[in-house]
mmCIF file of C-alpha atoms in Angstrom:
data_model
loop_
_atom_site.group_PDB
_atom_site.id
_atom_site.type_symbol
_atom_site.label_atom_id
_atom_site.label_comp_id
_atom_site.label_asym_id
_atom_site.label_seq_id
_atom_site.Cartn_x
_atom_site.Cartn_y
_atom_site.Cartn_z
ATOM 1 C CA MET Y 87 7.153 -31.713 11.645
ATOM 2 C CA ARG Y 88 5.862 -28.317 12.735
ATOM 3 C CA GLU Y 89 2.782 -28.473 14.945
ATOM 4 C CA GLY Y 90 -0.437 -28.663 12.935
ATOM 5 C CA HIS Y 91 1.384 -29.412 9.681
ATOM 6 C CA GLU Y 92 1.262 -32.677 7.782
ATOM 7 C CA GLY Y 93 1.837 -33.932 4.264
ATOM 8 C CA THR Y 94 1.131 -37.138 2.364
ATOM 9 C CA GLY Y 95 2.216 -38.506 -0.987
ATOM 10 C CA PRO Y 96 5.293 -39.936 -2.683
ATOM 11 C CA GLY Y 97 8.749 -38.754 -1.644
ATOM 12 C CA ALA Y 98 10.185 -36.624 1.153
ATOM 13 C CA ILE Y 99 7.904 -34.347 3.214
ATOM 14 C CA THR Y 100 9.289 -31.145 4.761
ATOM 15 C CA PRO Y 101 8.611 -29.920 8.334
ATOM 16 C CA ASP Y 102 5.733 -27.718 7.113
ATOM 17 C CA GLY Y 103 4.061 -30.541 5.190
ATOM 18 C CA CYS Y 104 5.338 -29.755 1.689
ATOM 19 C CA ALA Y 105 6.250 -32.657 -0.582
ATOM 20 C CA VAL Y 106 9.550 -32.170 -2.387
ATOM 21 C CA GLU Y 107 8.521 -34.161 -5.461
ATOM 22 C CA LEU Y 108 5.270 -32.197 -5.715
ATOM 23 C CA TYR Y 109 7.041 -28.845 -5.718
ATOM 24 C CA THR Y 110 9.402 -29.969 -8.460
ATOM 25 C CA ARG Y 111 6.273 -30.444 -10.589
ATOM 26 C CA LEU Y 112 4.382 -27.246 -9.780
ATOM 27 C CA PRO Y 113 5.055 -24.473 -12.301
ATOM 28 C CA VAL Y 114 5.957 -20.955 -11.271
ATOM 29 C CA GLY Y 115 3.333 -18.287 -11.878
ATOM 30 C CA ASP Y 116 3.824 -14.585 -12.541
ATOM 31 C CA GLU Y 117 5.901 -14.085 -9.385
ATOM 32 C CA PRO Y 118 9.243 -13.606 -11.201
ATOM 33 C CA GLU Y 119 7.691 -10.877 -13.376
ATOM 34 C CA VAL Y 120 6.330 -9.061 -10.313
ATOM 35 C CA ILE Y 121 9.726 -9.229 -8.602
ATOM 36 C CA ALA Y 122 11.715 -8.238 -11.704
ATOM 37 C CA GLY Y 123 9.350 -5.321 -12.228
ATOM 38 C CA VAL Y 124 10.559 -3.584 -9.069
ATOM 39 C CA ALA Y 125 13.986 -5.055 -8.274
ATOM 40 C CA PRO Y 126 17.031 -3.146 -9.554
ATOM 41 C CA ALA Y 127 18.895 -4.846 -12.383
ATOM 42 C CA GLY Y 128 21.420 -7.332 -11.006
ATOM 43 C CA ALA Y 129 20.115 -6.980 -7.440
ATOM 44 C CA ARG Y 130 21.249 -9.283 -4.657
ATOM 45 C CA ILE Y 131 18.127 -11.096 -3.479
ATOM 46 C CA LEU Y 132 17.674 -13.030 -0.241
ATOM 47 C CA GLU Y 133 14.886 -15.520 -0.916
ATOM 48 C CA LEU Y 134 13.324 -16.790 2.295
ATOM 49 C CA GLY Y 135 11.559 -20.120 1.851
ATOM 50 C CA SER Y 136 12.935 -20.930 -1.579
ATOM 51 C CA GLY Y 137 11.832 -24.567 -1.681
ATOM 52 C CA VAL Y 138 13.103 -26.362 -4.782
ATOM 53 C CA GLY Y 139 13.846 -23.104 -6.598
ATOM 54 C CA ARG Y 140 10.625 -22.513 -8.539
ATOM 55 C CA MET Y 141 11.243 -18.757 -8.270
ATOM 56 C CA THR Y 142 14.981 -18.948 -7.680
ATOM 57 C CA HIS Y 143 15.792 -20.286 -11.129
ATOM 58 C CA PRO Y 144 13.732 -17.730 -13.118
ATOM 59 C CA LEU Y 145 15.269 -14.924 -11.045
ATOM 60 C CA ILE Y 146 18.802 -16.158 -11.759
ATOM 61 C CA GLU Y 147 17.912 -16.332 -15.450
ATOM 62 C CA ARG Y 148 16.934 -12.656 -15.222
ATOM 63 C CA GLY Y 149 20.390 -11.721 -13.937
ATOM 64 C CA PHE Y 150 19.778 -11.545 -10.196
ATOM 65 C CA THR Y 151 22.132 -13.025 -7.602
ATOM 66 C CA VAL Y 152 20.079 -15.153 -5.224
ATOM 67 C CA THR Y 153 20.768 -16.552 -1.780
ATOM 68 C CA ALA Y 154 18.143 -19.259 -1.216
ATOM 69 C CA VAL Y 155 17.086 -20.134 2.334
ATOM 70 C CA ASP Y 156 14.915 -23.081 3.332
ATOM 71 C CA GLU Y 157 14.627 -25.309 6.377
ATOM 72 C CA SER Y 158 14.512 -28.422 4.178
ATOM 73 C CA ALA Y 159 17.812 -29.791 2.906
ATOM 74 C CA ALA Y 160 15.850 -32.037 0.525
ATOM 75 C CA MET Y 161 14.286 -28.962 -1.074
ATOM 76 C CA LEU Y 162 17.596 -27.125 -1.369
ATOM 77 C CA GLU Y 163 19.203 -30.105 -3.119
ATOM 78 C CA ARG Y 164 17.060 -29.184 -6.145
ATOM 79 C CA VAL Y 165 18.277 -25.555 -6.291
ATOM 80 C CA ARG Y 166 20.846 -24.718 -8.956
ATOM 81 C CA GLY Y 167 22.933 -21.603 -9.485
ATOM 82 C CA ALA Y 168 22.269 -20.015 -6.083
ATOM 83 C CA ARG Y 169 24.012 -19.954 -2.740
ATOM 84 C CA THR Y 170 21.883 -22.094 -0.419
ATOM 85 C CA ILE Y 171 21.432 -21.929 3.341
ATOM 86 C CA CYS Y 172 19.495 -24.539 5.320
ATOM 87 C CA GLY Y 173 17.721 -23.478 8.508
ATOM 88 C CA PRO Y 174 14.582 -21.895 9.951
ATOM 89 C CA ILE Y 175 13.883 -18.432 8.547
ATOM 90 C CA GLU Y 176 13.009 -16.964 11.941
ATOM 91 C CA GLU Y 177 16.500 -17.803 13.270
ATOM 92 C CA LEU Y 178 18.526 -16.584 10.286
ATOM 93 C CA ASP Y 179 21.289 -14.046 10.877
ATOM 94 C CA LEU Y 180 23.842 -13.890 8.067
ATOM 95 C CA GLY Y 181 25.454 -10.646 9.163
ATOM 96 C CA GLU Y 182 24.937 -9.110 5.737
ATOM 97 C CA ARG Y 183 22.368 -6.994 3.883
ATOM 98 C CA PHE Y 184 20.603 -7.452 0.566
ATOM 99 C CA ASP Y 185 19.014 -5.182 -2.016
ATOM 100 C CA VAL Y 186 15.824 -7.223 -1.880
ATOM 101 C CA VAL Y 187 14.500 -9.637 0.732
ATOM 102 C CA LEU Y 188 11.814 -11.913 -0.679
ATOM 103 C CA LEU Y 189 9.145 -13.480 1.534
ATOM 104 C CA ALA Y 190 6.711 -15.349 -0.729
ATOM 105 C CA SER Y 191 4.482 -18.426 -0.380
ATOM 106 C CA PHE Y 192 2.193 -16.692 2.149
ATOM 107 C CA LEU Y 193 4.792 -17.259 4.889
ATOM 108 C CA VAL Y 194 3.709 -14.038 6.593
ATOM 109 C CA HIS Y 195 0.447 -15.865 7.399
ATOM 110 C CA THR Y 196 2.077 -18.512 9.594
ATOM 111 C CA GLY Y 197 -0.266 -19.477 12.413
ATOM 112 C CA ASP Y 198 2.245 -18.850 15.207
ATOM 113 C CA PRO Y 199 2.560 -15.099 15.845
ATOM 114 C CA GLU Y 200 5.995 -15.545 17.411
ATOM 115 C CA VAL Y 201 7.253 -17.292 14.277
ATOM 116 C CA ARG Y 202 5.765 -14.490 12.159
ATOM 117 C CA ARG Y 203 7.519 -11.878 14.280
ATOM 118 C CA GLY Y 204 10.787 -13.778 13.923
ATOM 119 C CA ILE Y 205 10.381 -14.026 10.151
ATOM 120 C CA LEU Y 206 9.677 -10.320 9.784
ATOM 121 C CA ARG Y 207 12.589 -9.430 12.039
ATOM 122 C CA THR Y 208 14.779 -11.576 9.776
ATOM 123 C CA CYS Y 209 13.527 -9.533 6.818
ATOM 124 C CA LEU Y 210 14.426 -6.271 8.548
ATOM 125 C CA ARG Y 211 17.791 -7.591 9.750
ATOM 126 C CA HIS Y 212 18.879 -8.468 6.219
ATOM 127 C CA VAL Y 213 17.518 -5.627 4.090
ATOM 128 C CA ALA Y 214 19.847 -2.797 3.096
ATOM 129 C CA ASP Y 215 18.930 0.711 4.257
ATOM 130 C CA ASP Y 216 18.060 1.611 0.669
ATOM 131 C CA GLY Y 217 16.605 -1.832 -0.116
ATOM 132 C CA PHE Y 218 13.145 -3.284 0.303
ATOM 133 C CA VAL Y 219 11.218 -6.392 1.264
ATOM 134 C CA LEU Y 220 8.767 -8.075 -1.125
ATOM 135 C CA ILE Y 221 5.978 -9.963 0.641
ATOM 136 C CA GLN Y 222 3.306 -12.180 -0.862
ATOM 137 C CA ARG Y 223 -0.006 -12.126 1.030
ATOM 138 C CA GLU Y 224 -2.918 -14.525 0.813
ATOM 139 C CA GLY Y 225 -5.894 -13.564 -1.314
ATOM 140 C CA GLU Y 226 -8.582 -11.826 0.713
ATOM 141 C CA ASP Y 227 -11.053 -14.710 0.216
ATOM 142 C CA TYR Y 228 -8.504 -17.474 0.660
ATOM 143 C CA HIS Y 229 -10.104 -18.873 3.826
ATOM 144 C CA THR Y 230 -13.747 -18.200 2.961
ATOM 145 C CA ASN Y 231 -13.984 -19.306 -0.672
ATOM 146 C CA VAL Y 232 -13.770 -23.028 0.111
ATOM 147 C CA PRO Y 233 -13.908 -25.591 -1.229
ATOM 148 C CA ARG Y 234 -12.418 -24.425 -4.518
ATOM 149 C CA GLU Y 235 -10.278 -25.963 -7.201
ATOM 150 C CA ARG Y 236 -8.102 -24.969 -10.119
ATOM 151 C CA VAL Y 237 -7.576 -27.270 -13.059
ATOM 152 C CA ASP Y 238 -4.203 -26.524 -14.621
ATOM 153 C CA PRO Y 239 -3.971 -26.930 -18.407
ATOM 154 C CA ARG Y 240 -0.776 -28.931 -17.861
ATOM 155 C CA GLY Y 241 -2.845 -31.771 -16.505
ATOM 156 C CA PHE Y 242 -3.194 -31.490 -12.738
ATOM 157 C CA THR Y 243 -5.728 -30.125 -10.244
ATOM 158 C CA VAL Y 244 -5.193 -28.126 -7.057
ATOM 159 C CA ARG Y 245 -8.100 -28.348 -4.640
ATOM 160 C CA VAL Y 246 -8.397 -26.307 -1.428
ATOM 161 C CA VAL Y 247 -10.738 -28.623 0.442
ATOM 162 C CA SER Y 248 -11.245 -26.830 3.754
ATOM 163 C CA ALA Y 249 -10.116 -24.088 6.106
ATOM 164 C CA GLU Y 250 -11.316 -24.936 9.592
ATOM 165 C CA PRO Y 251 -10.830 -22.684 12.652
ATOM 166 C CA VAL Y 252 -8.608 -24.188 15.338
ATOM 167 C CA GLY Y 253 -8.662 -21.235 17.750
ATOM 168 C CA ASP Y 254 -6.923 -17.894 18.264
ATOM 169 C CA GLY Y 255 -7.777 -16.720 14.744
ATOM 170 C CA VAL Y 256 -5.909 -19.594 13.077
ATOM 171 C CA ASP Y 257 -7.302 -21.983 10.463
ATOM 172 C CA SER Y 258 -6.206 -25.489 9.570
ATOM 173 C CA VAL Y 259 -6.071 -25.565 5.769
ATOM 174 C CA PHE Y 260 -6.249 -28.819 3.824
ATOM 175 C CA VAL Y 261 -5.128 -28.895 0.175
ATOM 176 C CA GLU Y 262 -5.031 -31.715 -2.380
ATOM 177 C CA TYR Y 263 -2.835 -31.882 -5.474
ATOM 178 C CA LEU Y 264 -4.109 -34.379 -8.007
ATOM 179 C CA PHE Y 265 -1.815 -35.618 -10.791
ATOM 180 C CA PRO Y 266 -2.505 -38.482 -13.190
ATOM 181 C CA ASP Y 267 0.255 -40.538 -11.567
ATOM 182 C CA GLY Y 268 0.073 -39.390 -7.959
ATOM 183 C CA VAL Y 269 -1.805 -37.542 -5.232
ATOM 184 C CA TRP Y 270 -0.315 -35.284 -2.576
ATOM 185 C CA THR Y 271 -2.001 -33.546 0.341
ATOM 186 C CA GLN Y 272 -0.869 -30.818 2.698
ATOM 187 C CA THR Y 273 -2.354 -29.686 5.991
ATOM 188 C CA PHE Y 274 -1.031 -26.475 7.461
ATOM 189 C CA ARG Y 275 -2.013 -23.710 9.855
ATOM 190 C CA ALA Y 276 -2.494 -20.198 8.578
ATOM 191 C CA ARG Y 277 -3.684 -16.952 10.111
ATOM 192 C CA PRO Y 278 -5.898 -14.734 7.940
ATOM 193 C CA LEU Y 279 -4.778 -11.103 8.172
ATOM 194 C CA THR Y 280 -6.842 -8.132 7.140
ATOM 195 C CA ARG Y 281 -4.972 -5.318 5.470
ATOM 196 C CA GLU Y 282 -4.939 -3.465 8.792
ATOM 197 C CA GLN Y 283 -3.673 -6.482 10.714
ATOM 198 C CA PHE Y 284 -0.987 -7.108 8.118
ATOM 199 C CA GLU Y 285 0.246 -3.514 8.266
ATOM 200 C CA GLU Y 286 0.195 -3.629 12.060
ATOM 201 C CA ALA Y 287 2.337 -6.782 12.002
ATOM 202 C CA LEU Y 288 4.827 -5.054 9.708
ATOM 203 C CA GLY Y 289 4.956 -2.021 11.960
ATOM 204 C CA GLU Y 290 5.607 -4.201 14.995
ATOM 205 C CA ALA Y 291 8.675 -5.582 13.191
ATOM 206 C CA GLY Y 292 9.973 -2.174 12.109
ATOM 207 C CA LEU Y 293 8.687 -2.332 8.527
ATOM 208 C CA ALA Y 294 6.145 -0.236 6.663
ATOM 209 C CA VAL Y 295 4.218 -0.645 3.417
ATOM 210 C CA ASP Y 296 5.736 1.362 0.593
ATOM 211 C CA ARG Y 297 3.053 0.286 -1.875
ATOM 212 C CA TYR Y 298 0.903 -2.607 -2.974
ATOM 213 C CA LEU Y 299 2.234 -3.896 -6.274
ATOM 214 C CA THR Y 300 -0.786 -5.772 -7.606
ATOM 215 C CA GLU Y 301 -4.444 -4.878 -7.888
ATOM 216 C CA ASP Y 302 -5.409 -7.718 -5.544
ATOM 217 C CA ARG Y 303 -2.880 -6.395 -2.967
ATOM 218 C CA MET Y 304 -1.261 -9.831 -2.699
ATOM 219 C CA TRP Y 305 2.218 -8.487 -3.496
ATOM 220 C CA VAL Y 306 3.586 -5.790 -1.241
ATOM 221 C CA LYS Y 307 6.737 -3.701 -1.276
ATOM 222 C CA ALA Y 308 7.781 -2.892 2.296
ATOM 223 C CA VAL Y 309 10.656 -0.784 3.562
ATOM 224 C CA PRO Y 310 12.342 -0.253 6.917
ATOM 225 C CA ALA Y 311 10.271 2.162 8.970
ATOM 226 C CA VAL Y 312 13.587 3.603 10.127
ATOM 227 C CA PRO Y 313 17.036 2.752 8.715
ATOM 228 C CA ALA Y 314 18.079 -0.643 10.099
ATOM 229 C CA GLY Y 315 21.145 -0.892 12.284
#
């Protein structure tokens, strides 16, 4: 288990506190539409932190070729139709480049700045010179608008219970997932990043914002600041 991360509930729990069974139940949102709106037709996509394939499968259905990376073998067992690679994102070096590198699930907000630097370097290392990186950021009020909950029409509730400072600009976030037949919780550490801090972190890794793709600036298209390699 990664430091500061914990998960409870039925089934296997990954090193960052995610429950495999839970993520097989959670529906995908509009992420595939955002990605397909900017990715070239038939693009080769490197998906970092794929989990059980909630985004992987819709992307494959749209004609993309996906390489799915996750540090949980139990998560990757649920992925179908994609090449899978098990291991930490920050250590990945496949020796190949992709049209699109996808970093979703707010992974850029990891509490450990060294892990974040490693993740972003992995993005740069694997993106083609004429490719781009798609990054999903947290909402700007993610850590301040707490507690909050969302009741899904499919019959479950997601509740962000708290986001408590633990030092060095990092919060410990506690989330509950309430289903009629089960309850899961996840505790994880996340670092809020202002737009300026986010862009500075990209620049440190050799990336630069090309444009923000959504009005809330949660989805970002980034490109190598200089051609990689």
